[in-house]
mmCIF file of C-alpha atoms and ligand atoms in Angstrom:
data_model
loop_
_atom_site.group_PDB
_atom_site.id
_atom_site.type_symbol
_atom_site.label_atom_id
_atom_site.label_comp_id
_atom_site.label_asym_id
_atom_site.label_seq_id
_atom_site.Cartn_x
_atom_site.Cartn_y
_atom_site.Cartn_z
ATOM 1 C CA UNK A 1 188.287 34.038 47.935
ATOM 2 C CA UNK A 2 185.018 35.662 46.924
ATOM 3 C CA UNK A 3 183.545 37.916 49.568
ATOM 4 C CA UNK A 4 180.492 39.850 48.426
ATOM 5 C CA UNK A 5 179.982 41.768 51.654
ATOM 6 C CA UNK A 6 183.271 42.501 53.419
ATOM 7 C CA UNK A 7 183.053 42.648 57.208
ATOM 8 C CA UNK A 8 185.300 45.659 57.546
ATOM 9 C CA UNK A 9 183.443 48.945 57.098
ATOM 10 C CA UNK A 10 186.480 50.601 55.487
ATOM 11 C CA UNK A 11 186.528 48.070 52.659
ATOM 12 C CA UNK A 12 182.762 47.970 52.321
ATOM 13 C CA UNK A 13 182.583 51.749 52.002
ATOM 14 C CA UNK A 14 185.603 52.354 49.775
ATOM 15 C CA UNK A 15 185.600 49.338 47.471
ATOM 16 C CA UNK A 16 183.041 49.234 44.670
ATOM 17 C CA UNK A 17 182.827 46.793 41.804
ATOM 18 C CA UNK A 18 183.883 48.571 38.590
ATOM 19 C CA UNK A 19 181.087 50.809 37.393
ATOM 20 C CA UNK A 20 180.234 51.469 33.742
ATOM 21 C CA UNK A 21 183.296 52.374 31.639
ATOM 22 C CA UNK A 22 185.551 51.540 34.578
ATOM 23 C CA UNK A 23 184.326 54.500 36.629
ATOM 24 C CA UNK A 24 185.224 54.179 40.330
ATOM 25 C CA UNK A 25 182.144 56.037 41.512
ATOM 26 C CA UNK A 26 178.560 55.169 40.576
ATOM 27 C CA UNK A 27 177.191 57.407 37.823
ATOM 28 C CA UNK A 28 174.647 60.067 38.812
ATOM 29 C CA UNK A 29 171.458 59.043 37.024
ATOM 30 C CA UNK A 30 169.974 62.498 36.575
ATOM 31 C CA UNK A 31 166.835 61.113 34.961
ATOM 32 C CA UNK A 32 163.269 61.211 36.210
ATOM 33 C CA UNK A 33 162.183 58.158 34.235
ATOM 34 C CA UNK A 34 163.675 55.033 32.687
ATOM 35 C CA UNK A 35 162.372 53.739 29.368
ATOM 36 C CA UNK A 36 162.031 50.202 28.029
ATOM 37 C CA UNK A 37 163.710 48.496 25.085
ATOM 38 C CA UNK A 38 160.490 46.729 24.056
ATOM 39 C CA UNK A 39 156.850 46.226 24.998
ATOM 40 C CA UNK A 40 157.390 42.905 26.777
ATOM 41 C CA UNK A 41 160.033 44.307 29.138
ATOM 42 C CA UNK A 42 157.654 47.145 30.035
ATOM 43 C CA UNK A 43 154.870 44.665 30.843
ATOM 44 C CA UNK A 44 157.316 42.551 32.882
ATOM 45 C CA UNK A 45 158.177 45.629 34.960
ATOM 46 C CA UNK A 46 154.512 46.437 35.632
ATOM 47 C CA UNK A 47 153.931 42.829 36.657
ATOM 48 C CA UNK A 48 156.779 43.130 39.157
ATOM 49 C CA UNK A 49 158.827 40.521 37.288
ATOM 50 C CA UNK A 50 161.790 42.821 36.620
ATOM 51 C CA UNK A 51 163.778 45.239 38.772
ATOM 52 C CA UNK A 52 164.405 47.805 36.030
ATOM 53 C CA UNK A 53 163.962 51.300 37.497
ATOM 54 C CA UNK A 54 160.772 52.996 36.355
ATOM 55 C CA UNK A 55 160.534 56.470 37.846
ATOM 56 C CA UNK A 56 162.856 58.284 40.266
ATOM 57 C CA UNK A 57 160.223 59.093 42.896
ATOM 58 C CA UNK A 58 160.218 55.369 43.566
ATOM 59 C CA UNK A 59 163.580 54.024 42.419
ATOM 60 C CA UNK A 60 166.793 55.473 40.995
ATOM 61 C CA UNK A 61 170.032 53.526 40.376
ATOM 62 C CA UNK A 62 172.299 56.042 42.161
ATOM 63 C CA UNK A 63 169.983 56.051 45.166
ATOM 64 C CA UNK A 64 169.904 52.254 45.013
ATOM 65 C CA UNK A 65 173.734 52.120 45.155
ATOM 66 C CA UNK A 66 173.616 54.223 48.339
ATOM 67 C CA UNK A 67 170.869 52.075 49.876
ATOM 68 C CA UNK A 68 172.819 48.866 49.274
ATOM 69 C CA UNK A 69 175.937 50.226 50.972
ATOM 70 C CA UNK A 70 174.010 51.533 53.977
ATOM 71 C CA UNK A 71 172.004 48.320 54.439
ATOM 72 C CA UNK A 72 175.241 46.297 54.520
ATOM 73 C CA UNK A 73 176.928 48.770 56.868
ATOM 74 C CA UNK A 74 174.037 48.785 59.337
ATOM 75 C CA UNK A 75 173.630 45.008 59.113
ATOM 76 C CA UNK A 76 170.077 45.149 57.739
ATOM 77 C CA UNK A 77 168.472 43.414 54.778
ATOM 78 C CA UNK A 78 167.350 46.588 53.016
ATOM 79 C CA UNK A 79 167.412 50.373 53.154
ATOM 80 C CA UNK A 80 165.346 53.256 51.815
ATOM 81 C CA UNK A 81 166.772 56.753 51.332
ATOM 82 C CA UNK A 82 164.734 59.930 51.846
ATOM 83 C CA UNK A 83 165.029 63.656 51.250
ATOM 84 C CA UNK A 84 165.514 64.369 54.982
ATOM 85 C CA UNK A 85 165.906 62.660 58.319
ATOM 86 C CA UNK A 86 162.365 63.740 59.200
ATOM 87 C CA UNK A 87 161.037 62.118 55.989
ATOM 88 C CA UNK A 88 162.748 58.879 57.045
ATOM 89 C CA UNK A 89 161.353 59.170 60.582
ATOM 90 C CA UNK A 90 157.784 60.036 59.537
ATOM 91 C CA UNK A 91 157.696 57.254 56.907
ATOM 92 C CA UNK A 92 158.982 54.693 59.417
ATOM 93 C CA UNK A 93 156.558 55.761 62.142
ATOM 94 C CA UNK A 94 153.522 55.945 59.829
ATOM 95 C CA UNK A 95 154.336 52.496 58.441
ATOM 96 C CA UNK A 96 153.534 50.847 61.782
ATOM 97 C CA UNK A 97 150.577 52.942 63.004
ATOM 98 C CA UNK A 98 146.809 52.883 62.519
ATOM 99 C CA UNK A 99 144.340 55.459 63.863
ATOM 100 C CA UNK A 100 143.802 54.980 67.599
ATOM 101 C CA UNK A 101 147.183 53.333 68.218
ATOM 102 C CA UNK A 102 149.361 54.085 71.213
ATOM 103 C CA UNK A 103 153.058 54.988 71.000
ATOM 104 C CA UNK A 104 155.605 54.928 73.808
ATOM 105 C CA UNK A 105 158.491 57.300 73.191
ATOM 106 C CA UNK A 106 161.552 58.046 75.316
ATOM 107 C CA UNK A 107 162.148 61.564 76.638
ATOM 108 C CA UNK A 108 164.679 63.831 74.933
ATOM 109 C CA UNK A 109 164.071 62.683 71.364
ATOM 110 C CA UNK A 110 164.867 65.057 68.509
ATOM 111 C CA UNK A 111 162.424 68.015 68.906
ATOM 112 C CA UNK A 112 160.732 67.643 65.505
ATOM 113 C CA UNK A 113 160.171 63.934 66.196
ATOM 114 C CA UNK A 114 158.573 64.973 69.485
ATOM 115 C CA UNK A 115 156.321 67.456 67.664
ATOM 116 C CA UNK A 116 155.490 64.933 64.935
ATOM 117 C CA UNK A 117 154.264 62.411 67.507
ATOM 118 C CA UNK A 118 152.631 64.896 69.846
ATOM 119 C CA UNK A 119 151.054 67.185 67.265
ATOM 120 C CA UNK A 120 150.805 65.580 63.850
ATOM 121 C CA UNK A 121 150.065 61.971 64.803
ATOM 122 C CA UNK A 122 147.528 63.073 67.411
ATOM 123 C CA UNK A 123 145.348 64.392 64.558
ATOM 124 C CA UNK A 124 144.872 60.801 63.496
ATOM 125 C CA UNK A 125 143.917 59.601 66.958
ATOM 126 C CA UNK A 126 147.395 58.318 67.835
ATOM 127 C CA UNK A 127 148.389 58.952 71.456
ATOM 128 C CA UNK A 128 151.991 59.080 72.627
ATOM 129 C CA UNK A 129 153.233 58.533 76.153
ATOM 130 C CA UNK A 130 156.685 60.013 76.802
ATOM 131 C CA UNK A 131 158.739 58.202 79.426
ATOM 132 C CA UNK A 132 162.229 58.168 80.889
ATOM 133 C CA UNK A 133 164.105 55.571 78.824
ATOM 134 C CA UNK A 134 166.312 54.722 81.807
ATOM 135 C CA UNK A 135 163.356 53.909 84.075
ATOM 136 C CA UNK A 136 162.609 50.217 83.517
ATOM 137 C CA UNK A 137 159.530 50.259 85.750
ATOM 138 C CA UNK A 138 157.994 53.176 83.822
ATOM 139 C CA UNK A 139 158.643 51.405 80.523
ATOM 140 C CA UNK A 140 157.138 48.130 81.720
ATOM 141 C CA UNK A 141 154.068 50.052 82.909
ATOM 142 C CA UNK A 142 153.676 52.020 79.664
ATOM 143 C CA UNK A 143 154.207 49.250 77.100
ATOM 144 C CA UNK A 144 151.038 47.112 77.377
ATOM 145 C CA UNK A 145 148.767 47.992 74.456
ATOM 146 C CA UNK A 146 151.437 50.046 72.657
ATOM 147 C CA UNK A 147 152.004 49.492 68.936
ATOM 148 C CA UNK A 148 155.366 51.248 68.796
ATOM 149 C CA UNK A 149 158.300 51.930 71.101
ATOM 150 C CA UNK A 150 160.279 54.847 69.648
ATOM 151 C CA UNK A 151 163.866 55.261 70.844
ATOM 152 C CA UNK A 152 166.904 57.420 70.436
ATOM 153 C CA UNK A 153 170.223 56.438 72.052
ATOM 154 C CA UNK A 154 172.143 58.278 73.274
ATOM 155 C CA UNK A 155 169.191 60.670 73.641
ATOM 156 C CA UNK A 156 169.388 64.249 72.334
ATOM 157 C CA UNK A 157 170.972 66.952 74.517
ATOM 158 C CA UNK A 158 171.583 64.913 77.705
ATOM 159 C CA UNK A 159 173.298 62.065 75.833
ATOM 160 C CA UNK A 160 172.423 59.165 78.123
ATOM 161 C CA UNK A 161 172.777 55.741 76.553
ATOM 162 C CA UNK A 162 169.737 53.463 76.787
ATOM 163 C CA UNK A 163 169.849 49.693 77.261
ATOM 164 C CA UNK A 164 168.722 48.728 73.757
ATOM 165 C CA UNK A 165 168.823 44.954 74.219
ATOM 166 C CA UNK A 166 166.590 45.179 77.274
ATOM 167 C CA UNK A 167 164.209 47.716 75.682
ATOM 168 C CA UNK A 168 163.851 45.642 72.490
ATOM 169 C CA UNK A 169 163.079 42.593 74.601
ATOM 170 C CA UNK A 170 160.445 44.382 76.705
ATOM 171 C CA UNK A 171 158.814 45.843 73.589
ATOM 172 C CA UNK A 172 158.622 42.521 71.788
ATOM 173 C CA UNK A 173 157.091 40.804 74.824
ATOM 174 C CA UNK A 174 154.413 43.521 74.738
ATOM 175 C CA UNK A 175 153.926 43.061 70.964
ATOM 176 C CA UNK A 176 155.304 46.515 70.062
ATOM 177 C CA UNK A 177 157.527 47.346 67.092
ATOM 178 C CA UNK A 178 160.763 49.216 67.922
ATOM 179 C CA UNK A 179 162.247 52.115 65.944
ATOM 180 C CA UNK A 180 165.506 53.833 66.891
ATOM 181 C CA UNK A 181 167.097 57.056 65.694
ATOM 182 C CA UNK A 182 170.774 56.057 65.341
ATOM 183 C CA UNK A 183 172.064 59.376 63.953
ATOM 184 C CA UNK A 184 174.357 60.137 66.930
ATOM 185 C CA UNK A 185 176.438 56.969 66.787
ATOM 186 C CA UNK A 186 176.278 56.431 63.015
ATOM 187 C CA UNK A 187 176.161 52.793 61.846
ATOM 188 C CA UNK A 188 179.852 52.521 62.757
ATOM 189 C CA UNK A 189 179.539 52.893 66.529
ATOM 190 C CA UNK A 190 176.150 51.265 67.177
ATOM 191 C CA UNK A 191 174.278 48.475 65.376
ATOM 192 C CA UNK A 192 170.788 48.461 66.947
ATOM 193 C CA UNK A 193 169.438 45.680 64.677
ATOM 194 C CA UNK A 194 171.870 43.330 66.443
ATOM 195 C CA UNK A 195 170.232 44.287 69.763
ATOM 196 C CA UNK A 196 166.826 43.208 68.451
ATOM 197 C CA UNK A 197 165.572 46.646 67.357
ATOM 198 C CA UNK A 198 163.262 46.342 64.308
ATOM 199 C CA UNK A 199 163.828 49.560 62.345
ATOM 200 C CA UNK A 200 166.770 51.997 62.333
ATOM 201 C CA UNK A 201 166.427 55.584 61.085
ATOM 202 C CA UNK A 202 169.157 58.133 60.424
ATOM 203 C CA UNK A 203 169.402 61.788 59.717
ATOM 204 C CA UNK A 204 172.084 61.366 57.042
ATOM 205 C CA UNK A 205 172.447 65.161 57.142
ATOM 206 C CA UNK A 206 174.771 64.602 60.124
ATOM 207 C CA UNK A 207 177.761 62.198 60.194
ATOM 208 C CA UNK A 208 176.876 60.132 57.121
ATOM 209 C CA UNK A 209 177.049 63.194 54.873
ATOM 210 C CA UNK A 210 179.744 64.680 57.095
ATOM 211 C CA UNK A 211 180.195 67.784 54.969
ATOM 212 C CA UNK A 212 177.155 69.874 55.953
ATOM 213 C CA UNK A 213 176.018 70.111 52.347
ATOM 214 C CA UNK A 214 173.160 67.585 52.211
ATOM 215 C CA UNK A 215 169.824 67.089 53.985
ATOM 216 C CA UNK A 216 168.859 63.403 53.787
ATOM 217 C CA UNK A 217 167.473 60.456 55.731
ATOM 218 C CA UNK A 218 167.711 56.667 55.777
ATOM 219 C CA UNK A 219 165.587 53.762 57.040
ATOM 220 C CA UNK A 220 167.156 50.310 57.480
ATOM 221 C CA UNK A 221 165.365 47.121 58.468
ATOM 222 C CA UNK A 222 164.506 43.606 57.348
ATOM 223 C CA UNK A 223 162.878 43.159 53.941
ATOM 224 C CA UNK A 224 159.238 42.936 55.151
ATOM 225 C CA UNK A 225 159.386 46.292 56.987
ATOM 226 C CA UNK A 226 161.143 47.997 54.063
ATOM 227 C CA UNK A 227 158.724 46.527 51.522
ATOM 228 C CA UNK A 228 155.819 47.737 53.656
ATOM 229 C CA UNK A 229 157.199 51.304 53.564
ATOM 230 C CA UNK A 230 158.098 51.246 49.855
ATOM 231 C CA UNK A 231 154.701 49.799 48.831
ATOM 232 C CA UNK A 232 152.299 51.562 51.167
ATOM 233 C CA UNK A 233 153.891 54.772 52.486
ATOM 234 C CA UNK A 234 156.855 56.350 50.687
ATOM 235 C CA UNK A 235 155.427 56.573 47.119
ATOM 236 C CA UNK A 236 152.533 58.692 48.419
ATOM 237 C CA UNK A 237 154.458 60.926 50.822
ATOM 238 C CA UNK A 238 156.970 61.403 48.015
ATOM 239 C CA UNK A 239 159.983 62.429 50.095
ATOM 240 C CA UNK A 240 162.524 60.989 47.679
ATOM 241 C CA UNK A 241 166.272 61.582 47.712
ATOM 242 C CA UNK A 242 167.794 63.000 44.534
ATOM 243 C CA UNK A 243 170.452 61.090 42.611
ATOM 244 C CA UNK A 244 172.870 63.965 43.078
ATOM 245 C CA UNK A 245 172.462 63.959 46.854
ATOM 246 C CA UNK A 246 172.734 60.166 46.937
ATOM 247 C CA UNK A 247 176.080 60.572 45.191
ATOM 248 C CA UNK A 248 177.204 63.107 47.817
ATOM 249 C CA UNK A 249 176.227 60.650 50.573
ATOM 250 C CA UNK A 250 178.175 57.845 48.884
ATOM 251 C CA UNK A 251 181.157 60.215 48.873
ATOM 252 C CA UNK A 252 180.608 60.990 52.558
ATOM 253 C CA UNK A 253 180.504 57.289 53.400
ATOM 254 C CA UNK A 254 183.984 56.740 51.874
ATOM 255 C CA UNK A 255 185.562 58.687 54.743
ATOM 256 C CA UNK A 256 183.036 57.924 57.505
ATOM 257 C CA UNK A 257 185.387 55.493 59.366
ATOM 258 C CA UNK A 258 188.268 58.007 59.281
ATOM 259 C CA UNK A 259 186.085 60.932 60.311
ATOM 260 C CA UNK A 260 184.390 59.024 63.145
ATOM 261 C CA UNK A 261 187.786 58.005 64.528
ATOM 262 C CA UNK A 262 188.772 61.675 64.720
ATOM 263 C CA UNK A 263 185.404 62.803 66.171
ATOM 264 C CA UNK A 264 185.746 60.066 68.806
ATOM 265 C CA UNK A 265 189.316 61.052 69.687
ATOM 266 C CA UNK A 266 188.739 64.831 69.876
ATOM 267 C CA UNK A 267 185.340 64.455 71.557
ATOM 268 C CA UNK A 268 186.743 62.257 74.345
ATOM 269 C CA UNK A 269 189.711 64.571 74.936
ATOM 270 C CA UNK A 270 187.558 67.701 75.082
ATOM 271 C CA UNK A 271 184.966 65.975 77.312
ATOM 272 C CA UNK A 272 187.750 65.035 79.768
ATOM 273 C CA UNK A 273 189.218 68.524 79.582
ATOM 274 C CA UNK A 274 185.834 70.117 80.348
ATOM 275 C CA UNK A 275 185.066 67.620 83.133
ATOM 276 C CA UNK A 276 188.225 68.789 84.926
ATOM 277 C CA UNK A 277 187.601 72.494 84.277
ATOM 278 C CA UNK A 278 186.641 74.460 87.422
ATOM 279 C CA UNK A 279 183.978 76.527 85.604
ATOM 280 C CA UNK A 280 182.199 73.447 84.217
ATOM 281 C CA UNK A 281 179.735 71.802 86.576
ATOM 282 C CA UNK A 282 178.882 68.690 84.561
ATOM 283 C CA UNK A 283 179.704 66.981 81.274
ATOM 284 C CA UNK A 284 177.125 64.839 79.462
ATOM 285 C CA UNK A 285 179.132 62.341 77.394
ATOM 286 C CA UNK A 286 178.327 58.597 77.356
ATOM 287 C CA UNK A 287 182.046 57.727 77.225
ATOM 288 C CA UNK A 288 183.006 59.295 80.557
ATOM 289 C CA UNK A 289 181.296 56.617 82.669
ATOM 290 C CA UNK A 290 180.194 53.862 80.271
ATOM 291 C CA UNK A 291 177.506 51.410 81.355
ATOM 292 C CA UNK A 292 178.495 47.744 81.746
ATOM 293 C CA UNK A 293 175.865 46.809 79.127
ATOM 294 C CA UNK A 294 176.911 49.534 76.670
ATOM 295 C CA UNK A 295 176.789 48.514 73.007
ATOM 296 C CA UNK A 296 178.548 51.642 71.730
ATOM 297 C CA UNK A 297 181.864 50.756 70.098
ATOM 298 C CA UNK A 298 182.922 54.397 69.875
ATOM 299 C CA UNK A 299 181.705 57.913 70.623
ATOM 300 C CA UNK A 300 180.834 60.620 68.159
ATOM 301 C CA UNK A 301 181.769 64.266 68.612
ATOM 302 C CA UNK A 302 178.407 65.500 69.909
ATOM 303 C CA UNK A 303 178.070 66.001 73.659
ATOM 304 C CA UNK A 304 177.034 68.648 76.172
ATOM 305 C CA UNK A 305 178.281 70.381 79.287
ATOM 306 C CA UNK A 306 176.811 72.619 81.945
ATOM 307 C CA UNK A 307 178.702 75.755 82.860
ATOM 308 C CA UNK A 308 178.931 77.248 86.352
ATOM 309 C CA UNK A 309 176.950 80.379 87.315
ATOM 310 C CA UNK A 310 180.152 82.366 86.927
ATOM 311 C CA UNK A 311 180.115 81.865 83.133
ATOM 312 C CA UNK A 312 178.221 84.374 81.012
ATOM 313 C CA UNK A 313 176.843 82.048 78.303
ATOM 314 C CA UNK A 314 176.365 84.648 75.508
ATOM 315 C CA UNK A 315 179.873 86.025 76.205
ATOM 316 C CA UNK A 316 181.291 82.489 76.046
ATOM 317 C CA UNK A 317 179.661 81.844 72.651
ATOM 318 C CA UNK A 318 180.816 85.186 71.269
ATOM 319 C CA UNK A 319 184.392 84.621 72.466
ATOM 320 C CA UNK A 320 184.799 81.297 70.631
ATOM 321 C CA UNK A 321 186.933 81.463 67.518
ATOM 322 C CA UNK A 322 186.720 77.940 66.034
ATOM 323 C CA UNK A 323 183.205 76.967 67.146
ATOM 324 C CA UNK A 324 180.382 78.490 65.135
ATOM 325 C CA UNK A 325 176.954 78.951 66.707
ATOM 326 C CA UNK A 326 174.345 76.905 64.906
ATOM 327 C CA UNK A 327 171.904 74.028 64.762
ATOM 328 C CA UNK A 328 172.679 70.618 63.282
ATOM 329 C CA UNK A 329 175.947 68.736 63.869
ATOM 330 C CA UNK A 330 178.023 65.882 62.493
ATOM 331 C CA UNK A 331 179.892 67.952 59.904
ATOM 332 C CA UNK A 332 183.579 68.836 59.637
ATOM 333 C CA UNK A 333 182.977 72.127 61.453
ATOM 334 C CA UNK A 334 182.790 72.592 65.206
ATOM 335 C CA UNK A 335 179.595 74.089 66.641
ATOM 336 C CA UNK A 336 178.045 75.155 69.919
ATOM 337 C CA UNK A 337 174.366 75.456 70.764
ATOM 338 C CA UNK A 338 173.377 76.713 74.230
ATOM 339 C CA UNK A 339 170.073 75.307 75.526
ATOM 340 C CA UNK A 340 168.879 78.742 76.701
ATOM 341 C CA UNK A 341 169.006 80.092 73.158
ATOM 342 C CA UNK A 342 166.295 77.609 72.194
ATOM 343 C CA UNK A 343 164.330 77.237 75.432
ATOM 344 C CA UNK A 344 163.761 80.948 75.900
ATOM 345 C CA UNK A 345 162.897 81.781 72.311
ATOM 346 C CA UNK A 346 160.816 78.969 70.885
ATOM 347 C CA UNK A 347 157.487 78.727 72.702
ATOM 348 C CA UNK A 348 156.652 75.317 71.235
ATOM 349 C CA UNK A 349 160.002 73.999 72.391
ATOM 350 C CA UNK A 350 159.441 75.612 75.767
ATOM 351 C CA UNK A 351 156.030 74.018 76.198
ATOM 352 C CA UNK A 352 157.551 70.603 75.589
ATOM 353 C CA UNK A 353 157.742 69.712 79.273
ATOM 354 C CA UNK A 354 159.030 66.248 78.452
ATOM 355 C CA UNK A 355 161.928 67.907 76.708
ATOM 356 C CA UNK A 356 163.201 69.900 79.691
ATOM 357 C CA UNK A 357 166.984 70.296 79.595
ATOM 358 C CA UNK A 358 169.151 72.099 82.171
ATOM 359 C CA UNK A 359 169.176 75.802 81.228
ATOM 360 C CA UNK A 360 172.965 76.152 81.613
ATOM 361 C CA UNK A 361 173.600 73.281 79.212
ATOM 362 C CA UNK A 362 175.706 73.933 76.105
ATOM 363 C CA UNK A 363 175.717 71.370 73.306
ATOM 364 C CA UNK A 364 178.983 71.024 71.454
ATOM 365 C CA UNK A 365 179.674 69.337 68.132
ATOM 366 C CA UNK A 366 183.384 68.620 67.872
ATOM 367 C CA UNK A 367 184.485 68.872 64.254
ATOM 368 C CA UNK A 368 187.645 67.867 62.448
ATOM 369 C CA UNK A 369 189.874 70.826 63.356
ATOM 370 C CA UNK A 370 193.084 70.122 65.291
ATOM 371 C CA UNK A 371 192.120 68.951 68.804
ATOM 372 C CA UNK A 372 194.574 71.309 70.542
ATOM 373 C CA UNK A 373 193.189 74.327 68.670
ATOM 374 C CA UNK A 374 189.688 73.434 69.870
ATOM 375 C CA UNK A 375 190.823 72.872 73.451
ATOM 376 C CA UNK A 376 192.705 76.192 73.536
ATOM 377 C CA UNK A 377 189.642 77.904 72.103
ATOM 378 C CA UNK A 378 187.347 76.516 74.822
ATOM 379 C CA UNK A 379 189.935 77.474 77.452
ATOM 380 C CA UNK A 380 190.249 81.091 76.291
ATOM 381 C CA UNK A 381 186.475 81.529 75.812
ATOM 382 C CA UNK A 382 185.734 80.203 79.319
ATOM 383 C CA UNK A 383 188.278 82.667 80.760
ATOM 384 C CA UNK A 384 186.897 85.538 78.698
ATOM 385 C CA UNK A 385 183.327 84.770 79.822
ATOM 386 C CA UNK A 386 184.042 84.433 83.549
ATOM 387 C CA UNK A 387 182.262 87.185 85.440
ATOM 388 C CA UNK A 388 182.820 88.058 89.062
ATOM 389 C CA UNK A 389 179.953 86.698 91.144
ATOM 390 C CA UNK A 390 178.358 89.393 93.270
ATOM 391 C CA UNK A 391 178.322 88.407 96.973
ATOM 392 C CA UNK A 392 174.493 88.295 97.084
ATOM 393 C CA UNK A 393 174.413 85.798 94.167
ATOM 394 C CA UNK A 394 176.477 83.261 96.075
ATOM 395 C CA UNK A 395 174.250 83.371 99.163
HETATM 396 C C1 PLP B 1 168.843 66.420 62.650
HETATM 397 C C2 PLP B 1 168.195 65.281 63.303
HETATM 398 C C3 PLP B 1 167.033 64.704 62.784
HETATM 399 C C4 PLP B 1 166.305 65.285 61.595
HETATM 400 O O1 PLP B 1 167.028 65.129 60.439
HETATM 401 P P1 PLP B 1 166.863 66.091 59.156
HETATM 402 O O2 PLP B 1 167.811 65.494 58.191
HETATM 403 O O3 PLP B 1 167.232 67.464 59.606
HETATM 404 O O4 PLP B 1 165.442 66.018 58.735
HETATM 405 C C5 PLP B 1 166.537 63.575 63.394
HETATM 406 N N1 PLP B 1 167.126 63.049 64.485
HETATM 407 C C6 PLP B 1 168.219 63.577 65.031
HETATM 408 C C7 PLP B 1 168.812 62.957 66.231
HETATM 409 C C8 PLP B 1 168.781 64.722 64.461
HETATM 410 O O5 PLP B 1 169.841 65.276 65.026
#
């Protein structure tokens, strides 16, 4: 039986038709331009009558191979790849806005997305109202007159899952386009287009790459939205992905289902372990108390927890052996990122009142190391960082 687009992500991501010369991976077209065999085929390309690639800022066959796989995986008609997640996000947002438009954005989005909307877009007369994505009344009140509802789910840092089906419905009734940042779940654990969301963006630097060696972004949608971006926005902003990095992302995708299974497994176990730990006051993980309407089919390895006053946060970070301290996430390596390290140092971040996160919050990206090693490491670092509480502190 012929099946052009297999349903199972494993087969979709690992099985390719034979490439040139029987190669199992698509060739890396390290070429800026593509020439024509004759004058007529050149004219046909300029008339839009042929799909031959012309110039790699706009179209490259290796990048195209990546885009086709991602579009099928996310369940969209088409995909565009970019040189970073922020390039994908800014292209998608700019493709729906005109000067003077209003945006509604949920709290706790990725900080540079926040700054892009609040700072950059404001220069062009675009106003953004930030609201609590879990507060239906606030969303209903904010949506009239909005051109765009921008979402992330689960949201950054506090990891609460939003009701995407309901939000998409409310936005469409108000005539607003919806964009969601789906980097946390990856296309494997959440398919927002099926919930009625219009445009999905990813930082492919995270789980899709999976190896912490690429910075890249993706936009997936129906053909009209993608054509709008590729005709009117992306050629001029120029944030193209290179063929070499597209090839690295195709490699990352081969093992995405296996890696996500392990991130899910270790992340859940460590979240449960921390929830039951006496020095941990709260764990922020959408899998611990899932909503009845949840559309997540799995959980990635990124979550957060708040430590008790008795834990010295810098001492905890320094005592960890298998968790590095650093930004980003979604790679093979485990990481921690305490909120205070950002809040206290970065004044722009600090002034982002809509971005307030609990100061004793620690974000954790659970990598692919052995789960028990990671659990033992958290256990020993929490013990090492426990300080006696002076009597006056407990009053
Ligand atoms: C990292 C990240 C981005 C930005 O992606 P880059 O590839 O670094 O440009 C956007 N959204 C989320 C949720 C992220 O974590």
